mmCIF file of C-alpha atoms in Angstrom:
data_model
loop_
_atom_site.group_PDB
_atom_site.id
_atom_site.type_symbol
_atom_site.label_atom_id
_atom_site.label_comp_id
_atom_site.label_asym_id
_atom_site.label_seq_id
_atom_site.Cartn_x
_atom_site.Cartn_y
_atom_site.Cartn_z
ATOM 1 C CA MET A 1 -0.126 -0.563 -0.079
ATOM 2 C CA ASP A 2 1.139 3.240 -1.128
ATOM 3 C CA ASN A 3 1.469 5.485 2.290
ATOM 4 C CA ALA A 4 -0.102 8.439 -0.279
ATOM 5 C CA ASN A 5 -3.329 6.467 -0.261
ATOM 6 C CA VAL A 6 -3.525 6.007 3.415
ATOM 7 C CA ARG A 7 -5.254 8.500 5.346
ATOM 8 C CA ILE A 8 -4.682 9.731 9.209
ATOM 9 C CA ASP A 9 -6.358 11.937 11.848
ATOM 10 C CA PHE A 10 -2.669 13.412 13.569
ATOM 11 C CA SER A 11 -5.022 14.053 16.783
ATOM 12 C CA LYS A 12 -4.715 10.004 16.535
ATOM 13 C CA ILE A 13 -1.170 10.054 17.110
ATOM 14 C CA ARG A 14 -0.528 13.526 18.787
ATOM 15 C CA MET A 15 0.797 13.799 22.772
ATOM 16 C CA PRO A 16 -1.888 15.123 24.949
ATOM 17 C CA ASP A 17 -1.544 18.378 26.179
ATOM 18 C CA VAL A 18 -0.586 18.517 29.881
ATOM 19 C CA THR A 19 0.154 22.492 30.309
ATOM 20 C CA GLY A 20 -1.613 23.743 33.185
ATOM 21 C CA THR A 21 -2.280 20.290 34.807
ATOM 22 C CA VAL A 22 -1.306 19.312 38.778
ATOM 23 C CA SER A 23 1.863 18.139 38.942
ATOM 24 C CA ARG A 24 1.900 15.050 40.365
ATOM 25 C CA PRO A 25 5.140 14.063 41.718
ATOM 26 C CA ARG A 26 4.273 10.918 43.501
ATOM 27 C CA LEU A 27 3.239 8.954 40.797
ATOM 28 C CA LEU A 28 6.496 10.854 38.585
ATOM 29 C CA LYS A 29 8.800 9.417 40.848
ATOM 30 C CA ARG A 30 7.585 5.753 40.699
ATOM 31 C CA LEU A 31 7.324 5.954 36.938
ATOM 32 C CA GLU A 32 10.803 6.754 36.900
ATOM 33 C CA ARG A 33 11.875 4.175 39.745
ATOM 34 C CA ASN A 34 10.781 1.845 36.760
ATOM 35 C CA ARG A 35 12.362 3.642 34.051
ATOM 36 C CA ASN A 36 14.009 -0.053 32.958
ATOM 37 C CA LYS A 37 10.942 -1.811 32.654
ATOM 38 C CA ASN A 38 9.778 -2.594 28.900
ATOM 39 C CA LEU A 39 6.100 -2.673 29.591
ATOM 40 C CA ILE A 40 4.760 -0.247 31.656
ATOM 41 C CA PHE A 41 0.835 -0.845 31.928
ATOM 42 C CA LEU A 42 -1.889 2.223 33.353
ATOM 43 C CA THR A 43 -5.175 0.996 34.195
ATOM 44 C CA GLY A 44 -7.858 3.071 36.017
ATOM 45 C CA GLN A 45 -11.731 3.967 35.190
ATOM 46 C CA ALA A 46 -12.324 6.605 33.004
ATOM 47 C CA ALA A 47 -11.192 10.231 33.594
ATOM 48 C CA GLN A 48 -8.690 9.120 35.874
ATOM 49 C CA GLY A 49 -5.487 10.662 34.696
ATOM 50 C CA LYS A 50 -3.801 7.815 32.617
ATOM 51 C CA SER A 51 -2.760 9.774 29.896
ATOM 52 C CA THR A 52 -2.082 12.911 31.556
ATOM 53 C CA ILE A 53 0.830 11.525 33.950
ATOM 54 C CA THR A 54 2.205 9.457 31.150
ATOM 55 C CA ALA A 55 2.281 12.417 29.074
ATOM 56 C CA SER A 56 3.620 14.833 31.746
ATOM 57 C CA TYR A 57 6.601 11.769 32.647
ATOM 58 C CA LEU A 58 7.188 11.407 28.951
ATOM 59 C CA GLN A 59 7.720 14.898 27.742
ATOM 60 C CA GLU A 60 10.630 15.443 30.083
ATOM 61 C CA SER A 61 11.854 12.452 28.176
ATOM 62 C CA GLU A 62 14.947 12.910 25.811
ATOM 63 C CA SER A 63 14.007 9.532 23.903
ATOM 64 C CA PRO A 64 11.374 9.690 21.279
ATOM 65 C CA CYS A 65 7.775 9.040 21.809
ATOM 66 C CA ALA A 66 5.522 7.564 19.455
ATOM 67 C CA TRP A 67 1.746 7.839 20.874
ATOM 68 C CA ILE A 68 -1.572 5.929 19.387
ATOM 69 C CA ASN A 69 -5.075 7.446 20.512
ATOM 70 C CA ILE A 70 -6.620 4.237 19.734
ATOM 71 C CA SER A 71 -10.478 3.985 18.229
ATOM 72 C CA ALA A 72 -12.602 0.490 17.440
ATOM 73 C CA ASP A 73 -10.868 1.330 13.761
ATOM 74 C CA GLU A 74 -7.722 0.009 15.019
ATOM 75 C CA SER A 75 -9.507 -3.253 16.376
ATOM 76 C CA HIS A 76 -7.954 -4.487 12.799
ATOM 77 C CA PRO A 77 -4.293 -5.243 13.397
ATOM 78 C CA VAL A 78 -3.856 -3.841 10.044
ATOM 79 C CA ASN A 79 -5.130 -0.417 10.422
ATOM 80 C CA LEU A 80 -2.952 -0.696 14.061
ATOM 81 C CA PHE A 81 -0.063 -1.775 12.554
ATOM 82 C CA TYR A 82 -0.239 1.455 9.617
ATOM 83 C CA THR A 83 -1.468 3.867 12.247
ATOM 84 C CA LEU A 84 1.824 3.009 14.479
ATOM 85 C CA ILE A 85 4.095 3.585 11.652
ATOM 86 C CA PHE A 86 2.618 7.008 10.841
ATOM 87 C CA SER A 87 3.386 7.582 14.712
ATOM 88 C CA LEU A 88 6.717 6.650 14.499
ATOM 89 C CA GLU A 89 7.240 8.464 11.317
ATOM 90 C CA ASN A 90 5.607 11.901 13.251
ATOM 91 C CA ALA A 91 7.829 11.228 16.566
ATOM 92 C CA VAL A 92 11.640 10.290 14.648
ATOM 93 C CA GLN A 93 13.349 12.946 13.075
ATOM 94 C CA GLY A 94 14.102 11.505 9.739
ATOM 95 C CA ILE A 95 13.049 7.759 9.610
ATOM 96 C CA ASP A 96 11.820 6.503 6.544
ATOM 97 C CA LEU A 97 9.261 3.602 7.312
ATOM 98 C CA SER A 98 7.636 3.491 3.489
ATOM 99 C CA PRO A 99 9.311 -0.167 3.409
ATOM 100 C CA LEU A 100 6.778 -1.233 5.705
ATOM 101 C CA TRP A 101 3.403 -0.463 3.927
ATOM 102 C CA ASP A 102 3.157 -3.344 2.068
ATOM 103 C CA TYR A 103 4.350 -5.639 4.458
ATOM 104 C CA PRO A 104 1.350 -6.993 5.747
ATOM 105 C CA ALA A 105 0.034 -7.889 2.201
ATOM 106 C CA LEU A 106 3.134 -9.687 1.164
ATOM 107 C CA SER A 107 3.414 -11.352 4.557
ATOM 108 C CA ALA A 108 0.169 -13.000 3.915
ATOM 109 C CA GLY A 109 -0.428 -16.482 3.659
ATOM 110 C CA PRO A 110 -1.054 -19.725 4.966
ATOM 111 C CA ARG A 111 0.155 -18.529 8.703
ATOM 112 C CA ASP A 112 -0.685 -18.623 12.592
ATOM 113 C CA GLU A 113 -1.469 -15.248 13.467
ATOM 114 C CA ALA A 114 0.459 -14.984 16.093
ATOM 115 C CA GLY A 115 3.354 -15.471 13.534
ATOM 116 C CA LEU A 116 2.194 -13.462 11.198
ATOM 117 C CA TYR A 117 2.452 -10.435 13.626
ATOM 118 C CA ARG A 118 5.974 -11.114 15.003
ATOM 119 C CA ASP A 119 7.183 -10.963 11.432
ATOM 120 C CA TRP A 120 5.101 -7.686 10.992
ATOM 121 C CA LEU A 121 6.728 -5.797 14.323
ATOM 122 C CA ASN A 122 10.121 -7.422 13.678
ATOM 123 C CA ALA A 123 10.593 -5.615 10.989
ATOM 124 C CA LEU A 124 9.249 -2.860 11.943
ATOM 125 C CA PHE A 125 11.314 -2.832 15.307
ATOM 126 C CA SER A 126 14.707 -3.464 12.772
ATOM 127 C CA GLN A 127 14.159 -0.420 11.217
ATOM 128 C CA LEU A 128 13.947 1.696 14.592
ATOM 129 C CA PRO A 129 16.503 4.137 16.571
ATOM 130 C CA PHE A 130 16.687 3.191 20.465
ATOM 131 C CA PRO A 131 15.978 4.118 23.155
ATOM 132 C CA LEU A 132 12.444 4.889 22.154
ATOM 133 C CA HIS A 133 8.741 5.069 24.030
ATOM 134 C CA ILE A 134 5.642 3.984 22.068
ATOM 135 C CA VAL A 135 2.341 4.541 24.053
ATOM 136 C CA PHE A 136 -1.165 2.865 23.107
ATOM 137 C CA ASP A 137 -3.682 5.054 24.906
ATOM 138 C CA GLY A 138 -7.489 3.797 25.306
ATOM 139 C CA LEU A 139 -6.736 -0.356 24.513
ATOM 140 C CA ASP A 140 -10.879 -0.897 25.958
ATOM 141 C CA ARG A 141 -11.964 1.246 22.863
ATOM 142 C CA LEU A 142 -10.736 -1.813 20.526
ATOM 143 C CA ASP A 143 -13.839 -4.052 19.893
ATOM 144 C CA PRO A 144 -14.409 -7.057 22.174
ATOM 145 C CA GLY A 145 -12.460 -9.915 21.356
ATOM 146 C CA ALA A 146 -10.482 -7.641 18.443
ATOM 147 C CA SER A 147 -7.281 -9.553 16.774
ATOM 148 C CA SER A 148 -5.205 -6.419 18.008
ATOM 149 C CA ASN A 149 -5.427 -7.514 21.176
ATOM 150 C CA LEU A 150 -2.802 -10.927 20.220
ATOM 151 C CA PHE A 151 -1.011 -8.510 18.320
ATOM 152 C CA LEU A 152 -0.609 -6.026 21.241
ATOM 153 C CA LYS A 153 0.205 -9.136 23.190
ATOM 154 C CA VAL A 154 2.986 -10.141 20.722
ATOM 155 C CA CYS A 155 4.347 -6.736 20.329
ATOM 156 C CA SER A 156 4.994 -6.987 24.372
ATOM 157 C CA GLU A 157 6.747 -10.033 23.344
ATOM 158 C CA VAL A 158 9.270 -9.000 21.047
ATOM 159 C CA VAL A 159 9.963 -5.438 21.520
ATOM 160 C CA PRO A 160 13.337 -4.702 21.935
ATOM 161 C CA PRO A 161 15.337 -4.059 25.462
ATOM 162 C CA ALA A 162 15.871 -0.363 24.562
ATOM 163 C CA THR A 163 12.135 0.383 24.150
ATOM 164 C CA GLN A 164 9.703 1.249 26.440
ATOM 165 C CA LEU A 165 5.828 -0.114 25.519
ATOM 166 C CA TRP A 166 2.844 2.042 27.386
ATOM 167 C CA PHE A 167 -0.551 0.476 27.774
ATOM 168 C CA LEU A 168 -3.402 2.522 29.069
ATOM 169 C CA SER A 169 -6.555 1.079 29.508
ATOM 170 C CA ARG A 170 -9.986 1.447 31.533
ATOM 171 C CA THR A 171 -9.732 -2.655 31.524
ATOM 172 C CA GLY A 172 -6.709 -4.970 32.044
ATOM 173 C CA GLU A 173 -7.524 -6.453 28.502
ATOM 174 C CA PRO A 174 -5.241 -8.046 27.158
ATOM 175 C CA PHE A 175 -2.964 -8.481 29.445
ATOM 176 C CA ASN A 176 -2.763 -10.527 32.486
ATOM 177 C CA LEU A 177 -2.078 -8.078 35.194
ATOM 178 C CA LYS A 178 -1.412 -10.425 38.021
ATOM 179 C CA GLU A 179 1.646 -11.950 35.492
ATOM 180 C CA LEU A 180 2.432 -8.991 34.409
ATOM 181 C CA LYS A 181 3.349 -7.260 37.387
ATOM 182 C CA MET A 182 5.490 -10.692 38.502
ATOM 183 C CA ASN A 183 7.082 -9.619 34.708
ATOM 184 C CA PRO A 184 10.835 -8.329 35.380
ATOM 185 C CA LYS A 185 10.118 -6.559 32.415
ATOM 186 C CA GLY A 186 6.658 -5.212 33.470
ATOM 187 C CA PHE A 187 5.167 -2.353 35.665
ATOM 188 C CA VAL A 188 1.652 -2.063 36.616
ATOM 189 C CA MET A 189 0.168 0.929 38.076
ATOM 190 C CA GLU A 190 -3.764 0.440 39.039
ATOM 191 C CA ASN A 191 -6.772 2.886 39.989
ATOM 192 C CA SER A 192 -6.091 3.050 43.374
ATOM 193 C CA GLU A 193 -2.751 4.127 42.913
ATOM 194 C CA LEU A 194 -3.730 6.865 40.406
ATOM 195 C CA SER A 195 -6.437 8.596 42.698
ATOM 196 C CA PHE A 196 -5.546 11.939 44.187
ATOM 197 C CA THR A 197 -4.531 11.564 47.906
ATOM 198 C CA LYS A 198 -5.817 14.600 49.892
ATOM 199 C CA SER A 199 -2.301 16.508 49.815
ATOM 200 C CA GLU A 200 -3.060 16.306 46.141
ATOM 201 C CA ILE A 201 -6.815 17.496 46.186
ATOM 202 C CA LYS A 202 -5.614 20.294 48.161
ATOM 203 C CA LYS A 203 -2.959 21.610 45.586
ATOM 204 C CA TYR A 204 -5.774 20.908 42.835
ATOM 205 C CA PHE A 205 -8.876 23.205 44.324
ATOM 206 C CA ARG A 206 -5.870 25.707 45.137
ATOM 207 C CA LYS A 207 -4.614 25.903 41.844
ATOM 208 C CA PHE A 208 -8.142 25.997 39.820
ATOM 209 C CA ASN A 209 -10.194 27.087 42.236
ATOM 210 C CA ARG A 210 -7.898 29.683 44.460
ATOM 211 C CA ILE A 211 -9.201 28.106 47.784
ATOM 212 C CA LYS A 212 -7.552 26.559 50.411
ATOM 213 C CA LEU A 213 -9.513 23.487 51.603
ATOM 214 C CA GLY A 214 -8.872 22.691 55.648
ATOM 215 C CA LYS A 215 -8.605 19.672 57.101
ATOM 216 C CA ASP A 216 -12.736 18.656 56.954
ATOM 217 C CA HIS A 217 -13.395 19.938 53.562
ATOM 218 C CA LEU A 218 -10.585 17.276 52.372
ATOM 219 C CA THR A 219 -11.548 14.692 54.073
ATOM 220 C CA LEU A 220 -15.142 15.300 52.558
ATOM 221 C CA VAL A 221 -14.020 16.254 49.228
ATOM 222 C CA HIS A 222 -11.852 12.916 49.066
ATOM 223 C CA ARG A 223 -14.704 10.996 50.423
ATOM 224 C CA ILE A 224 -17.614 12.363 47.714
ATOM 225 C CA THR A 225 -14.985 12.012 45.001
ATOM 226 C CA GLU A 226 -12.845 8.621 46.300
ATOM 227 C CA GLY A 227 -9.947 10.979 44.266
ATOM 228 C CA TRP A 228 -11.562 10.108 41.218
ATOM 229 C CA VAL A 229 -9.865 12.611 38.347
ATOM 230 C CA GLY A 230 -13.081 13.275 36.799
ATOM 231 C CA GLY A 231 -14.483 14.114 40.244
ATOM 232 C CA LEU A 232 -12.282 16.700 41.188
ATOM 233 C CA ILE A 233 -12.496 18.191 38.006
ATOM 234 C CA LEU A 234 -16.795 18.000 37.906
ATOM 235 C CA LEU A 235 -16.400 19.317 41.469
ATOM 236 C CA SER A 236 -14.515 22.226 40.183
ATOM 237 C CA GLU A 237 -16.988 22.976 37.460
ATOM 238 C CA VAL A 238 -19.738 23.247 40.149
ATOM 239 C CA LEU A 239 -17.464 25.237 42.816
ATOM 240 C CA ASP A 240 -17.403 27.768 39.903
ATOM 241 C CA ARG A 241 -20.952 28.593 39.410
ATOM 242 C CA ILE A 242 -20.998 29.775 43.203
ATOM 243 C CA PRO A 243 -19.882 33.110 44.432
ATOM 244 C CA GLU A 244 -16.153 32.851 45.600
ATOM 245 C CA GLU A 245 -17.046 33.963 49.388
ATOM 246 C CA LYS A 246 -19.343 31.054 49.448
ATOM 247 C CA GLN A 247 -17.614 28.315 47.870
ATOM 248 C CA VAL A 248 -15.896 26.313 50.447
ATOM 249 C CA ASN A 249 -19.035 26.842 53.314
ATOM 250 C CA SER A 250 -21.072 25.497 50.651
ATOM 251 C CA LEU A 251 -19.082 21.934 50.053
ATOM 252 C CA PHE A 252 -21.336 21.195 53.061
ATOM 253 C CA SER A 253 -24.561 21.394 51.131
ATOM 254 C CA GLU A 254 -25.867 22.161 47.667
ATOM 255 C CA VAL A 255 -22.076 21.345 46.281
ATOM 256 C CA SER A 256 -22.580 18.035 47.453
ATOM 257 C CA SER A 257 -25.730 17.423 46.171
ATOM 258 C CA GLU A 258 -24.949 19.142 42.978
ATOM 259 C CA PHE A 259 -21.832 17.061 42.425
ATOM 260 C CA GLN A 260 -23.910 13.884 42.757
ATOM 261 C CA ILE A 261 -26.279 15.122 39.624
ATOM 262 C CA GLN A 262 -23.374 16.205 37.631
ATOM 263 C CA ALA A 263 -20.641 12.736 38.564
ATOM 264 C CA PHE A 264 -24.281 10.988 37.613
ATOM 265 C CA GLN A 265 -24.643 13.094 34.430
ATOM 266 C CA TYR A 266 -20.997 12.336 33.284
ATOM 267 C CA PHE A 267 -20.890 8.551 34.160
ATOM 268 C CA GLY A 268 -24.734 8.082 32.020
ATOM 269 C CA GLU A 269 -23.494 10.361 29.068
ATOM 270 C CA ILE A 270 -19.635 9.468 28.704
ATOM 271 C CA ILE A 271 -19.141 6.143 30.101
ATOM 272 C CA TRP A 272 -22.571 4.419 29.001
ATOM 273 C CA GLU A 273 -22.168 5.266 25.706
ATOM 274 C CA SER A 274 -19.320 3.758 25.500
ATOM 275 C CA LEU A 275 -19.874 0.147 26.649
ATOM 276 C CA PRO A 276 -20.817 -2.202 23.912
ATOM 277 C CA ARG A 277 -24.767 -2.747 23.084
ATOM 278 C CA GLN A 278 -24.492 -6.177 24.918
ATOM 279 C CA THR A 279 -23.399 -4.816 28.167
ATOM 280 C CA GLN A 280 -25.792 -2.204 28.101
ATOM 281 C CA SER A 281 -28.596 -4.478 27.379
ATOM 282 C CA PHE A 282 -27.713 -6.597 30.710
ATOM 283 C CA LEU A 283 -27.276 -3.162 32.587
ATOM 284 C CA ILE A 284 -30.708 -2.083 31.775
ATOM 285 C CA VAL A 285 -32.188 -5.751 32.604
ATOM 286 C CA SER A 286 -30.324 -6.082 35.746
ATOM 287 C CA SER A 287 -31.164 -2.714 36.902
ATOM 288 C CA ILE A 288 -34.627 -3.323 38.246
ATOM 289 C CA PHE A 289 -33.682 -5.992 40.927
ATOM 290 C CA GLU A 290 -32.511 -4.863 44.291
ATOM 291 C CA SER A 291 -30.237 -8.631 44.668
ATOM 292 C CA ILE A 292 -29.215 -10.532 41.540
ATOM 293 C CA GLU A 293 -29.913 -14.721 41.067
ATOM 294 C CA PRO A 294 -26.699 -15.576 38.094
ATOM 295 C CA GLU A 295 -29.627 -17.988 37.033
ATOM 296 C CA LEU A 296 -32.483 -15.767 36.833
ATOM 297 C CA MET A 297 -30.836 -13.247 35.201
ATOM 298 C CA ALA A 298 -28.974 -15.918 32.496
ATOM 299 C CA GLU A 299 -32.827 -16.836 31.346
ATOM 300 C CA LEU A 300 -33.891 -12.981 31.300
ATOM 301 C CA TYR A 301 -30.888 -12.020 29.418
ATOM 302 C CA GLU A 302 -30.891 -14.754 26.424
#
């Protein structure tokens, strides 16, 4: 395939802008201590800061960084391979990967999938300078059971020692996180660690709302948001609609109630729409019950 005939949205290969975000030295230090690991996996709920902390860390790196904002289109390994090439060509100055554009078609044949992807990736890695960072952001946006999950697993197996692969996802798929934690090449940062601590919450509201939260207010905010980054953003937006002199005192009253409404709307509009239709159907059917009997749900869900 001629790469002149392949179109790609450059937003798909652009690292997020982290200007103006809250610095989180606690997490940056954790990543720095694991800088020699090949496989970095960040998993957490939506709007938990996975992309932000990764970009914050990598923007200080002297090594090139290829970033891929995954969409459902990359569920097909060929599309993911092409997007990876585009991102690498954009990240690494002077590199020419044009000979690889026809590689998926030329290497087709009676081969098992894993062996096929191994050929593609070995051919790609042999052309790259090192050290290098490659970020796959949003693995959860791949279709369920997508072949690209196997492509990514093979990628983690053949990655050269001087290349660091980053996987950002709301779920652990396609990897076994327990195995990855035991892998000497792997490092996992999960939702609980990504959550804001009380001191980070205090820094957040001082920066964006220009208010200083006392101990009781910090405890309240931490309790109602559970350190969820998206929750802090929603709560900050609620506070912005209240006169400055009333913001802190309002945390114990209308702000808490308004936040719950905003959070519900967020989950309804953003997270709900991202769920597979099958999952949506299951949640609708099961929501009318206070408790769930597996046998009954299996019968209703057929």
